[in-house]
C-alpha cells in the first residue's frame, strides 16, 4: 500500500487503486500519523491533533474508535492493510511507504549520478511525484507544519539541483521563465538568483543577469542589512568579465515536461464500476485499450483513470493526427523534440501515456506503443479508440453505453443546466427514460439531446427522435468537430470502413431486433446461407454488383465491425445500436439497396419459419421454439413488409408456418 503526502493526503493500493478513507477525523488521524514519519505518537498527542482544545468526553475511547475506522478502511482496500496501524507502549505508529520516501530516494540517486543528464532524469522523476502543497489540506495544522515545511524545502532544493543540471546541459533559454517565477516566489534565496543569472547570461542577456543581482542586493539590504554572499558576488564578476565558461554545451538528453491533465468541466456520471476495475488493471498491465462506439465516453473515462493514478500522466490527442504525425504528437505530449528522444527522456521513470482516439491511425499508434513499451520499462499506455491496437500484451475493455438509471441521471443533469426550471419528476420520467433508451445510453447523444429541452420540451424532443440526425445537429462549440453533431460522430466511424465493411453494415440495419450469423450472411451476401445454417442459396431479386459480397467473407466482415464498435455481439446474436441502425438505414437508401435487402430479410424469416415448422414434431422442437422466441420481432417486421408490398404468398408462408408455434408457446405470432 502506498501513501501520498506530496500534495493532498492520499492512499493507493499497490496496484494503483485509490483507497477511500471515510470521515473527516479519520483522515486527520491518517495525516497526523503520516506526519510523524514512522515514529510512535502518544494517544494524548493524537487527541490534541484531532480535537485541539475541544476533546470529546471520553477522548481515549473516541481515539480508539477512529483508529479502528482507519484500520478497517485500509484492511478493506488490501490484505494486510489493517496491520499497518500498530499500537504499543509508546503510542500508535503507521508503517507507511510514502511518495516522500520515493522522492528522497530519487534525489539521493541523482546526487550520485555520473553526469548531469542522469541527475536531471532522476530529479525530474522525483519532482513529478509532487501533486500540490505537502500534506494538503493539513499543511498548516500544528502536527504537520514542520514536516510540510521541511518537505517544501527539499522540493526547492531539488528544483535548484535540477536547474543546475539543466544549465550544465545547456538549457539556458527554457529555464529563464521557470527560474524567474521561482525567484519571484522566493526573492531572497541566493542560489535561485544565481541560477537565474546564469540562465540569463547563457541566453545572451548579460544586462538582465546583472540586474537580477542588483535586485537581490537591494532586497537583502532592506530586509536583513546584508550583502549577497561571496559565491554570488563572484558570479557577478564573471558575468561582468564575459566569462565564456558559464555557457555549457547543448543538451544530450531532453527533459520531460511537467504532466498536465485537462480539467473536466462536468462530473463523470455512471462509471464507478469501470473506474474501480481500470485503476487496478492499469496498475498490473502495461497496455490497456478502451474501445466503444463514438460518443460513449472513452476519453472522459480514460482521463478519470489517469487522474486517480499516482504516477504522472501525459495525453496525446490523435484525432487530428495523420499517420506520419503520430510520433510527433506523442513527442509533443512528453515535451521532447522527436520520437527518438522519448525513450531516453523517460528512462525507467514511471509514467502513463494516453493515446486518445487512435482508431484512424491505429497501425502507426500500435507500432509506436510497442516501441515505447519495449524501450521504457516504467511506461504504461492507456489507449482509446473504436478498435483495439492489436499489440502483444494488450488488454482490451469495451466501454458500454450507460445503464438506464445513469443515462437518465446524466440527461436530467444536463437538461437542468440547459433549461432553467427543468426537473425530473413523475410527470416526465417515462418520456425521459424513453429518450434515453432510444439514444442507446450514449453520453454524447444524451448531452446533445438535453441541450434541446430548452427549445422543444421533453415531448417535442421525444417526437423528433425519428429524425435524430437533423434534430441533434449542433453541439457545444468547445467540442471537437467530430462530436459537434450526432451525424458527425457516426460519419467519423463510417469513413474508417472500407467499401465491403460499409456494405455489410448498411445491410445489417434491416434486422431491427438483431440477428444470428446465418441471418447476417443471408441479407449481407449476394449469396446467403439458409436459416438452418446449411446449404447456400441464391437470395431473391437482382444482385447488387457494387458490393459483390460472398457468404464466405461475411463472418470476417462482421468480426471487423464488432472490433470497430459498430456492431455488438450478445452470445450468438449481433445487434446495432438504434442510432447506428438509423445511420446505416440512410446509407442503405443512398446505395439504392433498400428494396432488395428487405426482400432478402423477409425471405430469410419466411424460410426460418418453414424450417421451424418442418422440425416441430422432431427432437429439435424445443430448440426451434427458442429460436422463434428470439426472432419474433423480426418475424413481425418481415410479415409487415410482405403485407405492405402486397406479396400475399410470402405473407401466407410466414403466418401459416407459425400457427403451430402460437399453439405450442402460447405467444401471439405476427398477423
XYZ file of C-alpha atoms in Angstrom:
671
model
C 0.000 0.000 0.000
C 1.300 3.466 -0.905
C 0.640 6.739 0.908
C 0.810 10.152 -0.713
C 1.804 13.283 1.217
C 3.377 15.326 -1.611
C 0.075 17.032 -2.297
C -3.357 16.114 -0.910
C -3.020 13.236 1.548
C -3.993 10.087 -0.358
C -3.749 6.291 -0.149
C -3.399 3.829 -3.037
C -3.244 0.073 -3.135
C -0.105 -1.489 -4.577
C -1.828 -1.812 -7.967
C -2.693 1.908 -8.066
C -6.342 1.821 -6.933
C -7.315 4.818 -4.731
C -8.393 3.966 -1.191
C -11.305 5.891 0.274
C -10.812 6.910 3.905
C -14.241 7.909 5.240
C -14.987 10.623 7.813
C -13.001 13.802 8.412
C -11.455 12.910 11.783
C -10.192 9.591 10.411
C -8.463 11.441 7.579
C -6.929 13.855 10.106
C -5.692 10.851 12.085
C -4.105 9.417 8.950
C -2.359 12.721 8.204
C -1.159 13.065 11.808
C 0.390 9.585 11.768
C 1.994 10.171 8.376
C 3.467 13.489 9.570
C 5.434 11.602 12.258
C 7.123 9.516 9.514
C 7.047 6.180 11.290
C 7.626 7.451 14.825
C 5.202 6.389 17.590
C 2.677 9.053 18.592
C 1.278 9.033 22.149
C -2.520 8.871 22.368
C -2.769 12.215 24.180
C -0.947 13.924 21.320
C -3.218 12.374 18.727
C -6.219 13.565 20.751
C -4.803 17.103 20.517
C -4.232 16.648 16.780
C -7.808 15.555 16.175
C -9.801 17.727 18.576
C -7.411 20.526 19.627
C -8.946 22.379 22.591
C -12.315 20.618 22.368
C -11.784 16.894 23.043
C -14.803 14.599 23.443
C -15.971 13.381 26.828
C -14.011 10.126 26.605
C -11.066 11.090 24.381
C -9.156 7.805 24.643
C -12.185 5.763 23.627
C -13.016 8.191 20.819
C -9.434 7.944 19.536
C -9.586 4.145 19.598
C -12.778 4.307 17.512
C -11.062 6.479 14.898
C -8.042 4.170 14.827
C -10.411 1.231 14.297
C -12.103 3.044 11.406
C -8.742 3.769 9.778
C -7.644 0.167 10.152
C -10.922 -1.032 8.652
C -10.572 1.285 5.628
C -7.013 0.110 4.953
C -7.865 -3.534 5.564
C -10.896 -3.454 3.282
C -8.777 -1.989 0.497
C -5.954 -4.525 0.550
C -4.955 -7.627 2.533
C -2.583 -6.662 5.336
C -3.697 -3.030 5.327
C -5.159 -3.253 8.811
C -1.808 -4.255 10.327
C -0.121 -1.100 9.024
C -1.534 0.827 12.017
C 0.196 -0.641 15.066
C -0.015 0.297 18.742
C 2.381 -0.181 21.631
C 3.575 1.306 24.893
C 4.807 4.452 23.134
C 1.594 5.024 21.172
C 0.328 4.488 17.660
C 2.542 4.188 14.608
C 1.780 3.894 10.875
C 4.145 1.705 8.866
C 3.827 3.644 5.620
C 5.679 3.661 2.322
C 5.145 7.222 1.095
C 5.804 9.215 -2.043
C 8.011 11.413 0.167
C 10.267 8.391 0.651
C 10.290 7.762 -3.099
C 11.137 11.437 -3.638
C 14.049 11.308 -1.191
C 15.442 8.145 -2.796
C 15.334 9.611 -6.305
C 17.049 12.793 -5.085
C 19.723 10.720 -3.351
C 20.364 8.755 -6.555
C 20.502 11.990 -8.554
C 23.291 13.306 -6.328
C 25.422 10.247 -7.113
C 24.525 10.068 -10.833
C 27.568 10.009 -13.162
C 26.590 13.115 -15.136
C 24.075 15.959 -15.416
C 21.813 14.067 -17.844
C 21.263 11.196 -15.407
C 20.828 13.592 -12.500
C 18.276 15.614 -14.438
C 16.292 12.479 -15.316
C 16.119 11.359 -11.695
C 15.274 14.817 -10.365
C 12.541 15.244 -12.987
C 11.035 11.939 -11.857
C 11.293 12.984 -8.211
C 9.574 16.329 -8.760
C 6.830 14.705 -10.851
C 5.694 12.972 -7.645
C 4.507 16.309 -6.241
C 0.771 16.883 -6.692
C 0.486 20.139 -4.711
C 1.470 21.503 -1.272
C 2.713 18.735 1.023
C 0.113 17.374 3.460
C -2.700 19.405 1.862
C -5.183 20.363 3.282
C -3.479 19.905 6.670
C -0.197 21.728 5.904
C -0.981 24.474 8.447
C -2.091 22.111 11.222
C 0.374 22.052 14.168
C 1.135 18.351 13.687
C 2.067 18.747 10.013
C 3.523 22.246 9.793
C 7.168 21.373 10.453
C 7.153 18.249 8.252
C 5.404 20.060 5.398
C 7.891 22.959 5.628
C 10.846 20.554 5.573
C 9.441 18.730 2.528
C 8.861 22.059 0.770
C 12.482 22.994 1.444
C 13.568 19.658 -0.026
C 11.424 20.336 -3.089
C 13.017 23.757 -3.583
C 16.478 22.260 -3.216
C 15.625 19.592 -5.795
C 14.344 22.308 -8.159
C 17.644 24.138 -7.726
C 19.629 20.971 -8.366
C 17.552 20.196 -11.450
C 18.143 23.720 -12.756
C 21.859 23.278 -12.092
C 21.896 20.031 -14.079
C 19.941 21.566 -16.941
C 22.320 24.532 -17.084
C 25.176 22.072 -17.354
C 23.346 20.573 -20.337
C 22.963 23.972 -21.985
C 19.221 24.514 -21.391
C 19.584 28.215 -20.590
C 16.675 29.678 -22.564
C 13.897 27.297 -21.378
C 14.965 27.850 -17.754
C 14.642 31.637 -17.693
C 10.852 31.760 -17.281
C 10.805 28.934 -14.705
C 13.562 30.494 -12.601
C 12.019 33.970 -12.865
C 8.815 32.584 -11.316
C 10.761 30.807 -8.574
C 12.769 33.919 -7.717
C 9.509 35.882 -7.565
C 8.171 33.378 -5.022
C 11.472 33.247 -3.039
C 13.059 36.687 -3.589
C 15.924 36.405 -1.065
C 17.017 32.837 -1.893
C 20.530 33.423 -3.209
C 21.024 30.133 -5.008
C 17.877 30.642 -7.103
C 19.013 34.129 -8.096
C 22.422 32.763 -9.046
C 20.831 30.128 -11.263
C 18.635 32.773 -12.901
C 21.721 34.924 -13.526
C 23.453 32.011 -15.243
C 20.382 31.182 -17.342
C 20.056 34.812 -18.452
C 23.745 35.134 -19.229
C 23.769 31.866 -21.169
C 20.804 33.188 -23.199
C 22.776 36.272 -24.208
C 21.022 38.570 -21.717
C 24.016 39.869 -19.733
C 22.427 43.132 -18.599
C 19.358 41.303 -17.243
C 21.599 38.883 -15.364
C 23.368 41.797 -13.671
C 20.010 43.443 -12.947
C 18.881 40.274 -11.145
C 21.956 40.520 -8.915
C 21.285 44.185 -8.120
C 17.642 43.454 -7.264
C 18.686 40.742 -4.811
C 21.261 43.021 -3.198
C 18.612 45.703 -2.618
C 16.180 43.196 -1.094
C 18.821 41.717 1.234
C 19.893 45.136 2.460
C 16.297 46.229 3.070
C 15.241 43.057 4.860
C 18.396 41.953 6.687
C 21.065 44.618 6.236
C 23.258 42.122 4.374
C 25.022 41.845 1.028
C 24.934 38.770 -1.241
C 27.406 36.058 -0.303
C 30.844 35.654 -1.874
C 29.718 32.926 -4.291
C 27.067 35.145 -5.850
C 29.408 38.157 -5.861
C 31.971 36.039 -7.706
C 29.364 35.044 -10.267
C 28.581 38.726 -10.829
C 32.252 39.413 -11.519
C 32.471 36.546 -14.012
C 29.415 37.899 -15.858
C 30.929 41.405 -15.884
C 34.105 39.910 -17.348
C 32.176 37.998 -20.029
C 33.354 34.548 -18.860
C 32.523 32.188 -21.730
C 32.847 29.134 -19.473
C 29.440 29.968 -17.993
C 27.801 28.808 -21.253
C 27.552 25.000 -21.397
C 27.253 22.513 -24.250
C 23.813 21.737 -25.754
C 21.695 19.132 -24.008
C 22.366 15.482 -24.667
C 19.095 14.195 -23.181
C 15.773 16.115 -23.283
C 13.653 16.672 -20.215
C 10.042 15.568 -19.865
C 7.665 18.473 -19.398
C 5.589 18.517 -16.200
C 2.445 16.409 -16.680
C -0.796 18.317 -17.267
C -4.171 16.590 -17.468
C -7.119 18.601 -18.816
C -9.547 19.528 -16.051
C -13.089 18.146 -16.593
C -15.839 20.731 -16.936
C -18.643 18.425 -15.757
C -18.799 15.481 -13.322
C -18.353 11.946 -14.614
C -21.671 10.100 -14.357
C -22.231 6.371 -14.069
C -18.687 4.997 -14.407
C -17.885 3.956 -10.839
C -17.628 0.257 -11.730
C -15.344 0.953 -14.688
C -13.069 3.169 -12.582
C -12.887 0.506 -9.883
C -11.776 -2.051 -12.471
C -9.497 0.041 -14.670
C -7.320 1.536 -11.927
C -6.017 -1.846 -10.722
C -5.956 -3.185 -14.279
C -3.633 -0.421 -15.458
C -1.551 -0.992 -12.331
C -0.912 -4.590 -13.377
C -0.863 -4.332 -17.180
C 1.309 -2.123 -19.363
C -1.110 -1.635 -22.273
C -4.865 -1.240 -21.799
C -7.172 -0.179 -24.635
C -10.696 1.152 -24.164
C -12.937 0.519 -27.155
C -16.512 1.537 -27.846
C -18.748 3.418 -30.281
C -18.317 7.125 -30.909
C -19.618 9.319 -28.104
C -19.733 6.564 -25.467
C -17.273 8.459 -23.239
C -13.966 6.632 -23.703
C -11.836 9.769 -23.420
C -13.668 11.071 -20.359
C -13.280 7.720 -18.611
C -9.598 7.439 -19.551
C -8.833 10.891 -18.157
C -10.603 9.982 -14.915
C -8.447 6.835 -14.652
C -5.277 8.879 -15.169
C -6.426 11.443 -12.629
C -6.632 8.788 -9.916
C -3.195 7.282 -10.538
C -0.112 8.285 -8.511
C 2.287 8.267 -11.492
C 2.445 11.246 -13.918
C 0.079 11.125 -16.901
C 0.601 12.508 -20.427
C -2.109 12.904 -23.082
C -1.530 12.515 -26.834
C -4.718 13.555 -28.676
C -4.524 11.709 -32.010
C -7.856 12.734 -33.573
C -6.153 15.357 -35.735
C -3.039 13.303 -36.449
C -2.164 11.801 -39.778
C -0.281 8.536 -39.949
C 3.094 10.230 -40.232
C 2.499 12.628 -37.346
C 1.574 10.186 -34.561
C 5.127 10.153 -33.210
C 5.260 13.966 -33.365
C 2.034 14.278 -31.347
C 3.350 11.877 -28.706
C 6.730 13.645 -28.562
C 4.921 16.953 -28.047
C 2.857 15.418 -25.246
C 6.078 14.489 -23.434
C 7.718 17.813 -24.286
C 10.648 16.343 -26.234
C 11.802 17.193 -29.777
C 11.148 13.892 -31.559
C 10.346 10.195 -31.158
C 13.994 9.167 -30.911
C 14.334 11.062 -27.634
C 11.135 9.886 -25.951
C 12.605 6.677 -24.526
C 15.761 8.474 -23.413
C 13.700 11.113 -21.640
C 11.502 8.504 -19.953
C 14.385 6.197 -18.942
C 12.913 3.977 -16.217
C 10.759 6.701 -14.639
C 7.100 5.740 -14.058
C 4.610 7.411 -16.412
C 1.277 6.754 -18.140
C 0.661 7.800 -21.760
C -2.907 8.203 -23.026
C -3.145 7.574 -26.775
C -6.559 9.125 -27.312
C -8.753 8.492 -30.382
C -6.309 6.215 -32.174
C -8.756 4.421 -34.496
C -7.857 6.269 -37.710
C -4.095 5.853 -37.168
C -4.301 2.507 -35.417
C -1.386 0.873 -37.251
C 1.025 3.730 -36.584
C -0.163 4.110 -32.978
C 0.259 0.374 -32.393
C 3.825 0.347 -33.704
C 4.789 3.391 -31.642
C 3.216 1.978 -28.474
C 5.099 -1.285 -28.971
C 8.432 0.525 -29.448
C 7.963 2.773 -26.415
C 6.826 -0.024 -24.099
C 9.896 -2.072 -25.010
C 12.278 0.864 -24.591
C 10.867 2.453 -21.411
C 10.183 -0.137 -18.685
C 8.406 2.361 -16.401
C 5.884 3.395 -19.063
C 2.269 2.250 -19.234
C -0.052 3.039 -22.143
C -3.795 3.617 -21.948
C -5.343 3.866 -25.421
C -8.836 4.768 -26.581
C -10.344 4.026 -29.965
C -13.110 2.272 -31.796
C -10.954 -0.824 -32.232
C -8.007 -2.427 -30.375
C -4.389 -1.641 -31.232
C -3.590 -5.319 -31.752
C -0.247 -5.237 -29.896
C 1.153 -8.198 -27.941
C 0.226 -7.926 -24.266
C -2.728 -5.608 -24.914
C -5.725 -5.884 -22.579
C -8.976 -4.669 -24.176
C -12.014 -3.392 -22.311
C -15.198 -2.316 -24.125
C -16.832 0.819 -22.713
C -20.552 0.111 -22.742
C -23.334 2.702 -23.048
C -24.705 3.959 -19.751
C -27.212 1.857 -17.862
C -30.715 3.339 -17.931
C -30.587 4.870 -14.444
C -27.237 6.537 -15.142
C -28.384 7.675 -18.592
C -31.471 9.292 -17.059
C -29.339 10.997 -14.405
C -26.899 12.351 -16.993
C -29.712 13.584 -19.236
C -31.556 15.214 -16.339
C -28.389 16.929 -15.068
C -27.514 18.346 -18.488
C -31.124 19.332 -19.254
C -31.398 21.183 -15.945
C -28.180 23.068 -16.768
C -29.508 23.985 -20.225
C -33.143 24.674 -19.384
C -33.719 26.571 -16.105
C -36.650 25.105 -14.246
C -36.341 21.627 -15.711
C -36.547 18.850 -13.139
C -37.032 15.113 -13.418
C -40.314 14.062 -11.871
C -43.304 11.763 -12.121
C -44.783 13.817 -14.942
C -41.836 13.393 -17.320
C -39.905 10.366 -16.038
C -41.378 7.956 -18.603
C -40.620 10.274 -21.530
C -37.071 10.915 -20.286
C -36.462 7.173 -19.943
C -37.787 6.617 -23.475
C -35.467 9.311 -24.895
C -32.501 7.743 -23.100
C -33.418 4.285 -24.378
C -33.813 5.448 -27.968
C -30.453 7.215 -27.773
C -28.899 3.935 -26.574
C -27.477 5.449 -23.377
C -24.677 7.124 -25.408
C -23.431 10.116 -23.356
C -22.714 12.311 -26.404
C -26.223 11.754 -27.789
C -27.780 12.355 -24.365
C -25.916 15.627 -23.904
C -26.832 16.846 -27.385
C -30.472 15.917 -26.761
C -30.518 17.573 -23.341
C -29.498 20.868 -24.947
C -32.731 20.733 -27.000
C -35.044 20.577 -23.962
C -34.990 24.345 -23.586
C -36.414 24.844 -27.060
C -38.592 21.742 -27.546
C -39.516 20.364 -24.146
C -39.355 16.645 -23.443
C -42.425 15.838 -25.539
C -41.132 17.665 -28.600
C -37.691 16.107 -28.193
C -39.100 12.575 -27.965
C -41.301 13.151 -31.008
C -38.351 14.421 -33.038
C -36.047 11.441 -32.499
C -37.300 9.709 -35.641
C -35.207 12.335 -37.428
C -32.456 12.376 -34.801
C -29.610 13.434 -37.079
C -31.400 16.614 -38.111
C -32.564 17.263 -34.540
C -29.163 16.800 -32.854
C -27.193 18.842 -35.350
C -25.429 21.431 -33.218
C -23.372 20.711 -30.107
C -21.235 22.870 -27.779
C -18.628 24.923 -29.605
C -15.805 23.633 -27.429
C -16.178 20.055 -28.673
C -14.047 18.601 -31.477
C -15.773 18.752 -34.873
C -16.464 15.006 -34.883
C -18.506 15.418 -31.667
C -20.418 18.594 -32.530
C -23.319 16.616 -34.031
C -24.633 13.089 -33.796
C -24.166 12.618 -37.527
C -20.522 13.714 -37.360
C -19.800 11.084 -34.716
C -21.210 8.334 -36.971
C -19.542 9.672 -40.113
C -16.149 9.584 -38.371
C -16.601 5.822 -37.887
C -18.087 5.307 -41.365
C -15.097 6.924 -43.081
C -12.771 4.421 -41.406
C -14.518 1.451 -43.080
C -13.694 0.007 -46.475
C -16.410 -0.476 -49.121
C -17.142 -4.082 -48.160
C -17.459 -3.280 -44.450
C -19.804 -0.416 -45.308
C -21.968 -2.717 -47.429
C -22.243 -5.249 -44.600
C -23.076 -2.576 -42.001
C -25.818 -0.854 -44.001
C -27.463 -4.188 -44.844
C -27.452 -5.324 -41.213
C -29.763 -2.397 -40.399
C -32.785 -4.338 -41.704
C -32.571 -6.725 -38.735
C -34.416 -4.496 -36.280
C -34.079 -6.915 -33.363
C -30.583 -8.186 -34.143
C -29.778 -11.407 -35.905
C -27.782 -14.608 -35.854
C -24.739 -15.195 -38.044
C -26.851 -17.019 -40.636
C -29.291 -14.083 -40.756
C -26.398 -11.676 -41.268
C -24.978 -13.777 -44.090
C -28.352 -14.099 -45.816
C -29.001 -10.356 -46.056
C -25.406 -9.128 -46.401
C -24.079 -11.538 -49.003
C -25.146 -11.619 -52.617
C -25.378 -15.353 -51.935
C -26.510 -16.199 -48.416
C -26.754 -19.231 -46.144
C -30.104 -20.757 -45.272
C -31.784 -20.126 -41.922
C -30.650 -23.518 -40.649
C -27.026 -22.575 -41.321
C -26.759 -25.174 -44.069
C -26.744 -25.083 -47.874
C -26.069 -21.782 -49.645
C -28.954 -20.405 -51.651
C -29.455 -17.548 -54.059
C -31.028 -14.520 -52.402
C -34.128 -13.331 -54.209
C -34.101 -10.330 -56.515
C -31.319 -8.812 -58.523
C -27.694 -8.918 -57.438
C -26.012 -5.752 -56.155
C -22.718 -5.755 -58.042
C -21.372 -2.658 -56.274
C -20.538 -4.800 -53.228
C -20.498 -8.342 -54.572
C -20.143 -9.869 -51.097
C -19.860 -13.629 -50.794
C -21.226 -15.723 -47.960
C -17.706 -16.832 -47.039
C -16.433 -13.326 -46.337
C -19.383 -12.034 -44.295
C -18.263 -13.600 -40.947
C -14.904 -11.834 -41.237
C -16.587 -8.540 -42.077
C -18.927 -8.974 -39.137
C -15.999 -9.632 -36.794
C -14.260 -6.466 -38.000
C -17.419 -4.430 -37.412
C -17.583 -5.814 -33.878
C -13.919 -4.821 -33.385
C -14.736 -1.326 -34.644
C -17.555 -0.981 -32.074
C -20.273 -0.580 -34.722
C -21.864 -3.976 -34.101
C -22.305 -5.539 -30.677
C -22.362 -9.276 -30.038
C -24.521 -10.825 -27.318
C -23.973 -14.561 -27.293
C -24.858 -15.771 -30.791
C -26.739 -12.622 -31.763
C -25.437 -9.448 -33.399
C -27.093 -6.066 -32.900
C -26.787 -2.446 -33.959
C -27.438 0.380 -31.553
C -30.581 2.234 -32.621
C -28.565 5.308 -33.586
C -26.100 3.239 -35.634
C -29.036 1.449 -37.291
C -30.684 4.768 -38.184
C -27.463 5.968 -39.827
C -26.992 2.642 -41.642
C -30.585 2.860 -42.980
C -29.746 6.219 -44.536
C -26.688 4.717 -46.204
C -28.731 1.724 -47.393
C -31.183 4.050 -49.108
C -28.355 6.111 -50.625
C -26.911 2.919 -52.111
C -30.282 2.047 -53.679
C -30.290 -1.360 -51.976
C -33.243 -0.991 -49.612
C -35.865 -2.919 -51.582
C -33.518 -5.780 -52.447
C -32.135 -6.202 -48.926
C -35.604 -6.043 -47.369
C -36.751 -8.810 -49.736
C -33.769 -10.877 -48.604
C -34.656 -10.274 -44.978
C -38.318 -11.211 -45.445
C -37.415 -14.306 -47.461
C -34.946 -15.336 -44.751
C -37.565 -15.166 -41.996
C -40.120 -16.975 -44.153
C -37.598 -19.794 -44.621
C -36.802 -19.696 -40.905
C -40.493 -20.165 -40.062
C -40.756 -23.023 -42.592
C -37.693 -24.772 -41.154
C -39.164 -24.489 -37.670
C -42.493 -25.917 -38.861
C -40.735 -28.851 -40.515
C -38.968 -29.672 -37.218
C -41.985 -29.134 -34.940
C -42.506 -32.827 -34.277
C -38.854 -33.817 -34.051
C -36.178 -33.791 -31.384
C -35.241 -30.190 -32.312
C -38.711 -28.855 -31.445
C -37.652 -27.021 -28.270
C -34.587 -25.538 -29.958
C -36.785 -24.095 -32.691
C -39.279 -22.694 -30.189
C -36.382 -20.851 -28.509
C -35.148 -19.647 -31.892
C -38.584 -18.274 -32.802
C -38.875 -16.620 -29.376
C -35.695 -14.689 -30.139
C -36.818 -13.770 -33.663
C -40.459 -12.860 -33.097
C -39.861 -9.106 -33.606
C -38.012 -9.769 -36.867
C -40.752 -12.150 -37.999
C -43.301 -9.420 -37.365
C -41.266 -6.932 -39.421
C -40.945 -9.472 -42.256
C -44.706 -10.125 -42.285
C -45.431 -6.389 -42.216
C -43.011 -5.864 -45.101
C -44.570 -8.587 -47.222
C -48.032 -7.218 -46.476
C -47.081 -3.656 -47.428
C -45.661 -4.880 -50.723
C -48.829 -6.979 -51.247
C -46.777 -10.137 -51.547
C -49.608 -12.339 -50.349
C -47.809 -15.617 -50.939
C -44.820 -14.561 -48.804
C -47.070 -13.243 -46.027
C -49.006 -16.528 -46.038
C -45.787 -18.542 -45.839
C -44.755 -16.686 -42.681
C -48.076 -16.640 -40.854
C -49.054 -20.154 -41.872
C -45.736 -21.665 -40.793
C -46.075 -20.135 -37.322
C -49.545 -21.427 -36.413
C -48.108 -24.413 -34.522
C -45.693 -22.128 -32.631
C -48.550 -19.987 -31.325
C -50.349 -23.054 -30.047
C -47.204 -24.590 -28.540
C -45.825 -21.471 -26.875
C -48.970 -19.550 -26.013
C -47.332 -16.466 -27.517
C -49.061 -14.424 -30.209
C -47.441 -14.563 -33.630
C -47.418 -11.854 -36.278
C -50.699 -11.304 -38.137
